[in-house]
Coordinates of C-alpha atoms in Angstrom, one line a residue:
M87 CA -13.8 -59.1 -28.7
N88 CA -10.5 -60.3 -31.1
D89 CA -11.7 -63.5 -32.8
K90 CA -7.8 -64.9 -31.6
T91 CA -8.5 -64.4 -28.3
V92 CA -8.2 -67.7 -26.3
I93 CA -9.2 -68.3 -23.2
V94 CA -8.0 -71.3 -20.5
Y95 CA -10.2 -72.0 -17.6
L96 CA -7.5 -72.4 -14.7
P97 CA -9.3 -75.3 -12.1
L98 CA -8.8 -73.4 -8.3
K99 CA -8.6 -75.2 -4.9
P100 CA -12.3 -73.9 -3.4
E101 CA -10.0 -73.1 -0.3
M102 CA -7.7 -71.3 -2.4
A103 CA -10.5 -69.7 -4.6
K104 CA -12.2 -68.6 -1.2
A105 CA -9.3 -67.2 -0.1
N106 CA -8.3 -64.8 -2.7
N107 CA -12.3 -64.2 -3.4
L108 CA -11.7 -65.9 -7.3
P109 CA -13.6 -67.6 -8.9
I110 CA -13.3 -71.8 -9.2
K111 CA -12.7 -71.8 -12.7
L112 CA -10.5 -68.8 -13.2
P113 CA -10.4 -67.5 -16.8
I114 CA -6.6 -66.5 -18.4
L115 CA -5.4 -65.2 -21.7
V116 CA -3.5 -68.0 -23.0
Q117 CA -0.7 -65.7 -23.9
D118 CA -0.7 -64.8 -19.9
M119 CA -0.2 -68.9 -19.0
G120 CA 3.4 -68.7 -19.5
N121 CA 3.5 -65.9 -16.5
V122 CA 1.5 -67.9 -14.3
L123 CA 3.9 -69.6 -12.0
D124 CA 2.1 -70.0 -8.5
L125 CA -1.4 -70.9 -8.3
D126 CA -1.2 -69.3 -5.6
R127 CA 0.0 -65.8 -6.2
I128 CA -1.3 -65.1 -9.7
D129 CA -0.4 -61.1 -10.8
L130 CA -3.2 -59.3 -10.2
D131 CA -3.4 -57.3 -14.0
I132 CA -3.3 -61.2 -15.4
I133 CA -6.8 -61.7 -13.2
I134 CA -8.0 -58.9 -14.8
R135 CA -7.3 -59.3 -18.1
G136 CA -8.9 -63.0 -17.9
L137 CA -11.9 -62.0 -16.2
E138 CA -12.4 -58.5 -19.2
A139 CA -11.9 -61.3 -21.7
Q140 CA -14.6 -63.4 -20.0
C141 CA -17.3 -60.4 -19.7
L142 CA -17.0 -59.5 -23.0
L143 CA -17.2 -63.1 -24.5
E144 CA -20.3 -63.7 -22.6
S145 CA -22.0 -61.2 -20.4
D146 CA -22.3 -62.8 -17.0
D147 CA -23.1 -61.6 -13.3
Y148 CA -21.1 -64.3 -12.0
Y149 CA -17.7 -63.3 -13.5
E150 CA -18.7 -59.5 -13.2
S151 CA -18.9 -59.5 -9.6
Y152 CA -14.9 -60.8 -10.0
L153 CA -14.1 -58.4 -12.2
I154 CA -16.1 -55.2 -10.1
Y155 CA -13.6 -56.3 -7.1
Y156 CA -10.5 -56.9 -9.0
Y157 CA -10.7 -53.6 -10.5
Y158 CA -11.4 -52.2 -6.9
E159 CA -7.9 -54.1 -5.7
A160 CA -6.1 -52.5 -9.1
F161 CA -7.4 -49.1 -7.9
K162 CA -6.1 -49.7 -4.0
R163 CA -2.8 -50.4 -5.4
S164 CA -2.6 -47.6 -7.6
L165 CA -3.7 -45.2 -4.8
N166 CA -1.1 -46.2 -2.5
S167 CA 1.5 -45.5 -4.9
G168 CA 0.2 -42.3 -5.7
N169 CA -0.9 -42.9 -9.3
F170 CA -4.3 -41.0 -9.2
D171 CA -4.4 -41.3 -12.9
E172 CA -4.6 -45.3 -13.1
S173 CA -6.7 -45.2 -10.0
K174 CA -9.5 -42.9 -11.9
K175 CA -9.1 -45.7 -15.1
F176 CA -9.8 -48.3 -12.8
L177 CA -12.5 -46.9 -11.2
E178 CA -14.3 -46.1 -14.0
R179 CA -14.2 -49.3 -15.6
A180 CA -16.1 -51.0 -12.4
G181 CA -18.2 -48.3 -12.5
K182 CA -19.5 -48.9 -16.0
I183 CA -20.8 -52.3 -14.9
K184 CA -22.4 -51.5 -11.4
K185 CA -22.3 -48.1 -9.3
D186 CA -22.8 -49.5 -6.0
Y187 CA -21.8 -48.2 -2.3
R188 CA -18.3 -49.5 -3.4
Y189 CA -17.8 -46.7 -6.5
H190 CA -18.9 -44.1 -4.2
F191 CA -16.5 -45.1 -1.2
Y192 CA -13.5 -45.5 -3.5
L193 CA -14.7 -42.2 -5.3
G194 CA -14.2 -40.8 -2.2
L195 CA -10.7 -41.8 -1.4
L196 CA -9.6 -40.8 -4.4
L197 CA -11.1 -36.8 -4.0
R198 CA -9.7 -37.1 -0.4
E199 CA -6.2 -37.9 -1.8
E200 CA -6.3 -35.1 -4.1
G201 CA -7.0 -32.6 -1.9
K202 CA -11.0 -32.0 -2.7
I203 CA -12.2 -32.7 1.0
E204 CA -16.2 -31.3 0.1
L205 CA -16.6 -33.7 -2.4
S206 CA -14.8 -36.6 -0.7
E207 CA -17.4 -36.4 2.5
I208 CA -20.1 -36.1 0.2
E209 CA -19.2 -39.6 -1.8
L210 CA -18.2 -41.1 1.3
R211 CA -21.3 -40.2 2.9
Q212 CA -23.5 -41.6 0.0
A213 CA -21.6 -45.0 0.3
I214 CA -22.7 -45.3 3.6
E215 CA -26.3 -43.8 3.3
M216 CA -26.4 -47.0 0.5
N217 CA -25.0 -49.5 3.2
R218 CA -25.9 -48.7 6.5
E219 CA -23.5 -51.6 7.6
F220 CA -20.7 -50.7 5.6
Y221 CA -18.3 -50.1 8.9
I222 CA -15.1 -49.3 6.6
G223 CA -17.1 -46.8 5.3
Y224 CA -17.8 -44.9 8.5
Y225 CA -14.3 -45.2 9.6
E226 CA -12.6 -43.7 6.7
L227 CA -15.4 -40.8 6.9
G228 CA -13.7 -40.4 10.2
R229 CA -10.5 -40.1 8.8
L230 CA -11.8 -37.2 6.5
F231 CA -12.4 -35.3 9.3
Q232 CA -9.6 -36.0 11.9
L233 CA -7.4 -34.8 8.8
Q234 CA -9.3 -31.7 8.8
E235 CA -9.1 -31.5 12.8
E236 CA -12.6 -32.0 13.5
Y237 CA -12.0 -34.2 16.0
D238 CA -16.0 -34.4 17.3
E239 CA -17.1 -35.3 14.2
A240 CA -14.5 -37.7 13.6
V241 CA -14.9 -39.8 17.1
S242 CA -18.4 -39.7 16.3
S243 CA -18.0 -41.9 13.2
Y244 CA -15.5 -44.1 14.3
V245 CA -17.7 -44.8 17.1
K246 CA -20.4 -45.7 14.2
S247 CA -17.7 -48.1 12.8
V248 CA -17.3 -49.9 16.1
E249 CA -20.9 -50.6 16.2
K250 CA -21.1 -51.4 13.0
S251 CA -18.6 -53.9 13.5
G252 CA -19.9 -55.3 16.5
G253 CA -16.3 -54.4 17.8
Q254 CA -14.4 -56.8 15.5
F255 CA -12.5 -53.8 13.6
P256 CA -9.6 -52.4 15.3
L257 CA -8.6 -49.3 13.8
P258 CA -11.3 -47.3 15.0
F259 CA -10.4 -47.8 18.3
V260 CA -7.0 -46.4 17.9
A261 CA -8.4 -43.5 15.5
T262 CA -10.6 -42.2 18.5
I263 CA -7.9 -42.4 20.9
D264 CA -5.9 -40.4 18.6
C265 CA -8.4 -38.1 18.1
F266 CA -8.5 -37.4 22.2
I267 CA -4.8 -36.9 22.1
S268 CA -4.9 -34.3 19.4
K269 CA -7.7 -32.6 21.3
G270 CA -5.9 -32.6 24.7
D271 CA -8.3 -34.7 26.2
Y272 CA -6.5 -37.4 28.1
S273 CA -8.9 -38.6 30.4
A274 CA -11.2 -39.4 27.5
A275 CA -8.4 -41.5 25.6
M276 CA -7.3 -43.2 28.5
E277 CA -10.6 -44.1 29.2
V278 CA -10.7 -46.1 25.8
I279 CA -7.5 -47.5 26.5
D280 CA -8.3 -49.1 29.7
N281 CA -11.6 -50.8 28.2
V282 CA -8.9 -52.8 25.9
N283 CA -7.3 -55.8 26.7
E284 CA -4.2 -57.5 25.8
Q285 CA -6.4 -59.8 23.2
F286 CA -6.9 -57.1 21.3
P287 CA -5.6 -57.3 17.8
L288 CA -3.8 -53.6 17.9
Y289 CA -2.4 -53.9 21.4
S290 CA 0.8 -52.8 20.9
E291 CA -0.5 -49.4 19.3
I292 CA -2.8 -49.3 22.1
L293 CA 0.6 -49.4 24.3
L294 CA 2.2 -46.9 22.9
R295 CA -0.7 -44.9 23.0
K296 CA -0.9 -45.2 26.3
G297 CA 2.8 -44.4 27.2
V298 CA 2.7 -41.1 24.8
I299 CA -0.3 -39.8 27.2
L300 CA 1.8 -40.8 30.1
N301 CA 4.6 -38.4 28.9
E302 CA 2.4 -35.9 27.9
T303 CA 1.1 -35.8 31.4
Q304 CA 4.3 -35.9 33.3
K305 CA 4.5 -39.2 34.5
Y306 CA 7.4 -40.3 33.1
S307 CA 8.5 -43.4 35.3
L308 CA 4.9 -44.9 34.2
A309 CA 5.3 -44.1 30.8
E310 CA 9.1 -45.7 31.2
A311 CA 7.5 -48.8 32.2
T312 CA 4.5 -49.0 29.4
F313 CA 6.9 -48.8 26.7
S314 CA 9.1 -51.3 28.1
E315 CA 6.4 -53.4 28.1
N316 CA 5.1 -52.8 24.4
I317 CA 8.7 -53.1 23.2
G318 CA 8.1 -57.2 25.1
L319 CA 5.7 -57.7 22.5
G320 CA 7.8 -56.6 19.5
E321 CA 10.8 -54.2 18.9
D322 CA 9.1 -51.2 17.5
W323 CA 10.9 -48.3 16.9
K324 CA 8.7 -45.8 18.0
S325 CA 8.7 -47.3 21.6
F326 CA 12.3 -47.0 22.2
Y327 CA 11.9 -43.9 20.6
N328 CA 9.4 -42.6 23.0
R329 CA 10.9 -44.3 25.7
S330 CA 13.8 -42.5 25.5
F331 CA 12.0 -39.1 26.3
S332 CA 10.7 -40.5 29.3
R333 CA 14.2 -41.8 30.5
A334 CA 15.7 -38.1 29.4
R335 CA 13.1 -36.4 32.0
Q336 CA 13.7 -38.6 34.6
G337 CA 17.8 -38.0 34.2
K338 CA 18.8 -41.5 32.9
L339 CA 20.8 -39.9 29.8
F340 CA 22.6 -42.9 29.0
E341 CA 19.7 -45.0 28.6
A342 CA 17.7 -42.7 26.8
Y343 CA 20.7 -42.2 24.4
D344 CA 20.6 -45.9 24.4
D345 CA 17.0 -46.3 23.1
L346 CA 17.9 -43.5 20.4
K347 CA 20.4 -45.4 19.3
T348 CA 18.1 -48.7 19.0
A349 CA 15.2 -46.4 17.5
F350 CA 17.7 -45.3 14.8
K351 CA 18.9 -48.9 13.9
I352 CA 15.7 -50.5 13.6
S353 CA 14.1 -47.6 11.7
G354 CA 16.6 -45.3 10.1
N355 CA 14.4 -42.0 10.4
S356 CA 16.1 -38.7 10.2
E357 CA 14.2 -37.3 12.9
V358 CA 15.9 -39.6 15.6
L359 CA 19.3 -38.3 14.3
Y360 CA 18.4 -34.6 16.0
E361 CA 17.6 -36.1 19.1
L362 CA 20.5 -38.5 19.3
A363 CA 22.7 -35.3 18.8
I364 CA 21.2 -33.5 21.6
S365 CA 21.3 -36.8 23.9
E366 CA 25.2 -36.8 22.9
K367 CA 25.7 -33.2 23.5
N368 CA 23.9 -33.3 27.0
M369 CA 26.6 -35.9 27.7
G370 CA 29.6 -33.8 26.7
M371 CA 30.1 -36.2 23.6
L372 CA 30.4 -33.3 21.0
E373 CA 32.4 -35.2 17.5
D374 CA 29.5 -37.6 17.8
S375 CA 27.1 -35.0 18.4
L376 CA 28.6 -32.7 15.4
S377 CA 28.4 -36.3 12.9
H378 CA 24.8 -37.1 14.0
C379 CA 23.7 -33.3 13.5
E380 CA 25.1 -32.8 10.6
R381 CA 23.8 -36.1 9.1
Y382 CA 20.3 -35.0 10.0
Y383 CA 20.8 -31.6 8.2
N384 CA 22.1 -33.3 4.8
E385 CA 19.1 -35.9 5.1
T386 CA 16.1 -32.9 5.9
L387 CA 17.8 -29.4 5.4
D388 CA 16.1 -28.8 8.5
E389 CA 17.4 -25.3 9.7
K390 CA 17.0 -26.0 13.3
A391 CA 20.2 -28.7 12.6
L392 CA 22.2 -25.4 11.8
V393 CA 21.6 -23.6 15.4
L394 CA 22.2 -27.2 16.9
K395 CA 25.3 -27.4 15.0
A396 CA 26.9 -23.9 15.8
R397 CA 26.1 -24.5 19.5
I398 CA 28.3 -27.9 19.4
L399 CA 31.1 -26.0 17.3
D400 CA 31.1 -23.1 19.8
M401 CA 31.7 -25.7 22.8
M402 CA 34.1 -27.5 20.2
G403 CA 36.0 -24.0 20.7
D404 CA 35.6 -23.5 16.9
Y405 CA 34.3 -20.2 16.6
D406 CA 35.0 -19.5 13.0
S407 CA 32.8 -22.9 11.6
A408 CA 30.0 -21.7 14.5
I409 CA 29.8 -18.5 13.3
E410 CA 29.9 -19.2 9.3
A411 CA 27.1 -22.3 10.1
T412 CA 24.7 -19.6 11.6
E413 CA 22.4 -17.6 9.1
E414 CA 22.6 -14.0 9.2
R415 CA 18.7 -13.8 10.7
Y416 CA 19.9 -15.6 13.9
V417 CA 21.2 -12.0 15.1
E418 CA 21.3 -13.2 18.7
L419 CA 23.1 -16.1 18.4
K420 CA 25.5 -15.1 15.9
N421 CA 26.5 -12.2 17.8
V422 CA 26.9 -14.7 21.1
L423 CA 29.0 -16.7 18.6
L424 CA 31.3 -13.6 17.9
I425 CA 31.7 -12.6 21.4
H426 CA 33.0 -16.0 22.4
K427 CA 35.5 -15.9 19.4
Y428 CA 36.6 -12.3 20.6
L429 CA 36.7 -13.4 24.5
A430 CA 38.6 -16.7 23.5
E431 CA 41.1 -14.2 21.8
G432 CA 41.7 -11.7 24.9
K433 CA 39.9 -9.4 22.7
I434 CA 36.9 -6.4 23.3
K435 CA 34.2 -6.1 21.3
R436 CA 32.0 -3.5 22.5
D437 CA 29.8 -2.9 19.5
L438 CA 27.8 -6.4 19.2
P439 CA 24.2 -5.2 20.3
F440 CA 21.9 -7.8 21.8
E441 CA 18.3 -7.9 22.4
E442 CA 18.2 -10.1 25.3
P443 CA 18.8 -8.0 28.4
L444 CA 20.7 -11.0 29.9
N445 CA 23.2 -11.3 27.3
E446 CA 23.7 -7.5 27.1
F447 CA 24.2 -7.1 30.5
Y448 CA 26.2 -10.8 31.3
Y449 CA 28.6 -9.7 28.2
R450 CA 29.3 -6.2 28.8
S451 CA 30.4 -7.1 32.4
L452 CA 32.9 -9.4 30.7
Q453 CA 34.2 -6.9 29.2
N454 CA 34.7 -5.0 31.6
K455 CA 36.1 -7.3 33.7
I456 CA 39.0 -7.8 31.1
A457 CA 39.5 -4.1 30.4
R458 CA 39.4 -3.3 34.1
D459 CA 41.5 -6.8 35.5
G460 CA 43.3 -7.7 32.2
F461 CA 42.4 -11.4 30.4
S462 CA 43.6 -14.2 33.1
D463 CA 44.2 -17.8 31.9
C464 CA 42.4 -21.0 33.1
R465 CA 44.3 -24.1 34.1
L466 CA 41.9 -26.3 32.6
I467 CA 41.9 -24.8 29.3
E468 CA 44.1 -25.8 26.4
S469 CA 44.0 -24.2 22.6
G470 CA 40.5 -22.6 23.7
R471 CA 38.9 -26.0 24.7
I472 CA 38.9 -27.9 28.2
N473 CA 42.0 -30.3 28.3
I474 CA 39.7 -33.5 29.5
E475 CA 43.3 -35.2 30.8
R476 CA 43.8 -32.4 33.2
L477 CA 39.9 -32.3 34.2
T478 CA 40.0 -36.0 35.3
E479 CA 42.8 -35.4 37.4
L480 CA 41.3 -32.6 39.3
L481 CA 38.4 -35.0 39.8
T482 CA 40.6 -37.8 41.1
E483 CA 42.3 -35.5 43.0
L484 CA 39.2 -34.9 45.6
G485 CA 39.9 -38.5 46.8
I486 CA 36.8 -40.0 46.8
D487 CA 36.6 -43.8 46.3
D488 CA 33.6 -44.3 43.9
L489 CA 34.6 -41.3 41.7
T490 CA 38.2 -42.4 41.2
E491 CA 36.9 -45.5 40.3
R492 CA 34.2 -44.3 37.6
I493 CA 37.0 -42.1 36.0
S494 CA 39.1 -45.0 35.8
L495 CA 37.1 -46.8 33.8
L496 CA 35.7 -43.9 31.5
S497 CA 39.9 -43.2 31.0
E498 CA 39.7 -46.6 29.6
G499 CA 37.1 -46.6 27.3
L500 CA 34.7 -48.3 29.4
L501 CA 31.1 -46.7 30.8
P502 CA 30.2 -47.6 34.3
G503 CA 27.4 -50.0 35.0
K504 CA 25.7 -47.4 37.0
T505 CA 25.3 -43.7 37.9
R506 CA 26.2 -42.2 40.9
E507 CA 24.9 -39.4 43.0
V508 CA 26.9 -36.0 43.1
T509 CA 28.2 -34.8 46.0
L510 CA 29.3 -31.5 47.2
P511 CA 32.8 -30.9 47.2
E512 CA 32.4 -31.8 43.2
V513 CA 29.9 -29.3 43.2
G514 CA 32.4 -27.0 44.8
L515 CA 35.1 -28.0 42.3
F516 CA 32.6 -27.0 39.4
T517 CA 31.9 -23.6 40.7
T518 CA 35.5 -23.0 41.2
L519 CA 36.4 -24.0 37.8
I520 CA 33.5 -21.7 36.1
F521 CA 34.9 -19.1 37.8
E522 CA 38.4 -19.8 36.5
M523 CA 36.8 -20.2 33.0
Q524 CA 34.8 -17.0 33.2
F525 CA 36.4 -15.7 29.9
F526 CA 35.3 -18.9 27.9
P527 CA 31.4 -19.3 28.0
S528 CA 31.3 -21.6 25.8
Q529 CA 33.7 -23.9 27.4
Q530 CA 31.8 -23.1 30.7
E531 CA 28.9 -24.6 28.8
Y532 CA 30.8 -27.6 28.0
L533 CA 32.0 -28.6 31.3
S534 CA 28.7 -28.5 32.6
Y535 CA 27.8 -31.4 30.6
L536 CA 31.3 -33.2 30.7
M537 CA 32.1 -32.9 34.1
S538 CA 28.1 -34.2 34.7
F539 CA 29.2 -37.3 33.0
L540 CA 32.4 -37.8 34.2
V541 CA 31.1 -37.3 37.7
S542 CA 27.6 -38.6 37.8
G543 CA 26.0 -39.8 34.7
K544 CA 22.9 -38.6 35.9
G545 CA 20.4 -35.6 34.2
K546 CA 20.1 -34.3 37.7
T547 CA 23.3 -33.5 38.2
T548 CA 24.1 -31.6 34.8
A549 CA 20.6 -30.0 35.9
I550 CA 22.5 -28.7 39.1
F551 CA 25.6 -27.4 36.7
K552 CA 23.5 -25.9 34.7
T553 CA 21.8 -23.9 37.3
L554 CA 24.6 -23.0 39.1
L555 CA 26.6 -21.7 35.7
Y556 CA 23.1 -19.7 34.8
L557 CA 22.9 -18.2 38.7
E558 CA 26.8 -16.8 38.3
R559 CA 25.8 -15.5 35.0
W560 CA 22.6 -13.6 36.3
S561 CA 24.9 -12.6 39.5
L562 CA 27.6 -11.2 36.7
S563 CA 24.9 -9.2 34.6
G564 CA 24.0 -7.2 37.7
L565 CA 20.5 -7.8 36.7
P566 CA 17.9 -8.1 39.9
F567 CA 17.4 -11.6 40.7
T568 CA 13.5 -12.7 41.0
I569 CA 12.9 -16.4 40.9
E570 CA 10.1 -16.3 38.3
A571 CA 12.7 -14.5 35.9
F572 CA 15.0 -17.3 36.2
V573 CA 12.1 -20.0 35.8
D574 CA 10.9 -17.9 32.7
E575 CA 14.6 -17.9 31.2
Y576 CA 16.0 -21.3 32.1
I577 CA 13.1 -23.7 33.3
E578 CA 12.4 -25.6 30.2
E579 CA 15.9 -26.4 29.7
I580 CA 16.5 -27.5 33.0
K581 CA 13.3 -29.7 33.2
D582 CA 14.6 -31.4 29.8
L583 CA 17.7 -32.9 32.1
S584 CA 15.5 -33.4 35.0
F585 CA 12.1 -32.6 34.7
D586 CA 12.1 -33.3 38.9
F587 CA 14.6 -30.6 40.1
G588 CA 13.1 -28.6 37.8
L589 CA 9.9 -28.6 38.9
N590 CA 11.4 -27.9 42.6
I591 CA 13.3 -24.6 41.3
A592 CA 9.5 -23.7 40.1
R593 CA 7.7 -25.1 43.3
I594 CA 10.2 -22.6 45.3
I595 CA 7.4 -19.5 43.6
E596 CA 4.5 -21.0 45.4
Y597 CA 5.5 -23.0 48.6
G598 CA 9.4 -21.3 49.3
G599 CA 12.3 -23.2 50.4
S600 CA 14.5 -23.8 53.5
D601 CA 15.7 -21.0 55.5
I602 CA 19.5 -20.6 56.4
D603 CA 18.9 -21.7 59.7
T604 CA 17.1 -24.5 59.0
F605 CA 19.5 -25.6 56.0
E606 CA 22.7 -25.0 58.3
E607 CA 21.4 -27.5 60.6
E608 CA 21.4 -30.4 58.2
Q609 CA 24.5 -32.5 58.8
D610 CA 24.6 -34.2 55.4
V611 CA 23.7 -31.4 53.2
D612 CA 22.2 -32.8 49.5
P613 CA 23.7 -30.7 46.5
E614 CA 20.4 -30.6 45.3
E615 CA 19.0 -28.9 48.5
A616 CA 21.6 -26.5 48.4
V617 CA 21.2 -25.0 45.2
L618 CA 17.5 -24.8 45.8
T619 CA 18.7 -23.2 49.0
I620 CA 21.2 -20.9 47.4
I621 CA 18.0 -19.8 44.7
Y622 CA 15.8 -19.1 47.6
S623 CA 18.5 -17.1 49.5
L624 CA 18.6 -15.0 46.1
E625 CA 14.7 -14.3 45.9
K626 CA 15.2 -13.4 50.2
G627 CA 17.9 -11.1 49.7
T628 CA 19.7 -13.4 52.1
I629 CA 22.4 -15.0 50.0
S630 CA 25.4 -13.2 51.8
E631 CA 24.3 -14.7 55.3
L632 CA 24.5 -18.6 53.6
R633 CA 27.1 -21.5 54.4
T634 CA 27.5 -24.6 53.3
P635 CA 30.2 -27.2 54.7
D636 CA 32.0 -26.5 51.2
Y637 CA 34.6 -24.0 50.7
S638 CA 34.6 -23.7 47.4
L639 CA 30.7 -23.6 47.7
N640 CA 30.8 -20.6 50.0
N641 CA 33.2 -18.9 47.7
Y642 CA 30.7 -19.2 44.8
I643 CA 28.0 -18.1 47.3
S644 CA 29.8 -14.8 48.0
R645 CA 30.1 -13.9 44.1
L646 CA 26.3 -14.0 44.0
S647 CA 25.9 -11.7 46.4
G648 CA 25.4 -8.8 44.3
A649 CA 22.1 -11.0 42.7
G650 CA 20.0 -10.7 45.4
G651 CA 17.0 -8.6 45.9

């Protein structure tokens, strides 16, 4: 020790010393005294320098115990900041004084961070062998197993941690639930959750996981309620983010969108931007969707954003930019975009290959129609894109009071306070418009999102429109129609918009649907039931016999007749 080293002993209040695990008389180097501005907040390095000087001056178990403790505090600080070299130095200093269970524990943590899994396990096991009541050691061993996806071993360690802590250590409860979720054992996870009460210190984390499980098990309404309860405890962005999924699957498009905006405002998490872009696309808000999609890509360089960007630009009628945004390896998508461009220009391009038969036959059919009948304009298309003002005029001309009121509010830039159910005349108008827009496939897609939001605001309406569009394209392709093939091709997209409607389509495979006589006897035809009956009639080959109360929808059904059987 330097002869000029001078130590000052700071007297600490007993409660302050106890709270910070410090000696009542804290040794501080005199040159550090000017940096001790607050006795309640003394810098870690100042504490270590003073304790080191004291232990060099006089070997003393009393001060050495505090020095070891603060070496490990400095070790944790360095480890958490990713400075492994500095962590090792503090660990070695502590080990030179005493290698107790803590030394092996912290060495195990360092080795785990360095990816030396087997060595980490050895050290962590050594720590709990030396101190069998060390519940944090069991917990960190469990985390090691969990990182290796060895979930049974992880749960076993977490249970030990709970037992050794007398149930007072909350982290292994949450980690056990995470393991069960990762295994897909939702019933076991819910069993743990059901045994946790509202006084649990991490109750918010428990509720978050409960909501995730309810989403995974397709109980979206219960999941929404659970996330809402959690949001009531504190505005956690993850609850807003996950609730948006619950709401979207129930067709609550704007509520889901609102949750995503809140989640991003709280967190700034880039992943939220991508989901926000999808949500906006699903409501026909293409400019906003494109902006968030591009921002997401700029922040993450995630290539899935380029695919979404291309599809958005395609619906915006900016075909050249859509093609430019698509990498060469996405051959199918690039060729779809190219043919959309040629079709919009009234041109035929027969040498574009498609791997998917549905695309091959559908686009071939469109080009054959142009070659045979010539290119036909559409009253709704202006400069290659839907004229929204003209669309709102057509909707107002239907003379449906609550629809007219909704359109009026939207035209003024106001959001209606509630959604509404789509009516059969609106469905009929949609089928008429997609027929008129047959040479503008990207604008048909855009219409299915935009018109749905204008007339209804419900995801189920979008799902109905998308289904009708895809049935028409299937008919044009000339391929034989089966419900199984249709479900394989489109059901996931439809379920994303309205899980219940998608499920009802899938159920036709097992349970069948309404026959034509039963359907036509109904006094008030529900649009969803009409679409389900159309699908079932296509499957049975009786589509040509089906009639509805709407003239336009009947014309649509006549066009589908070639797809039955």
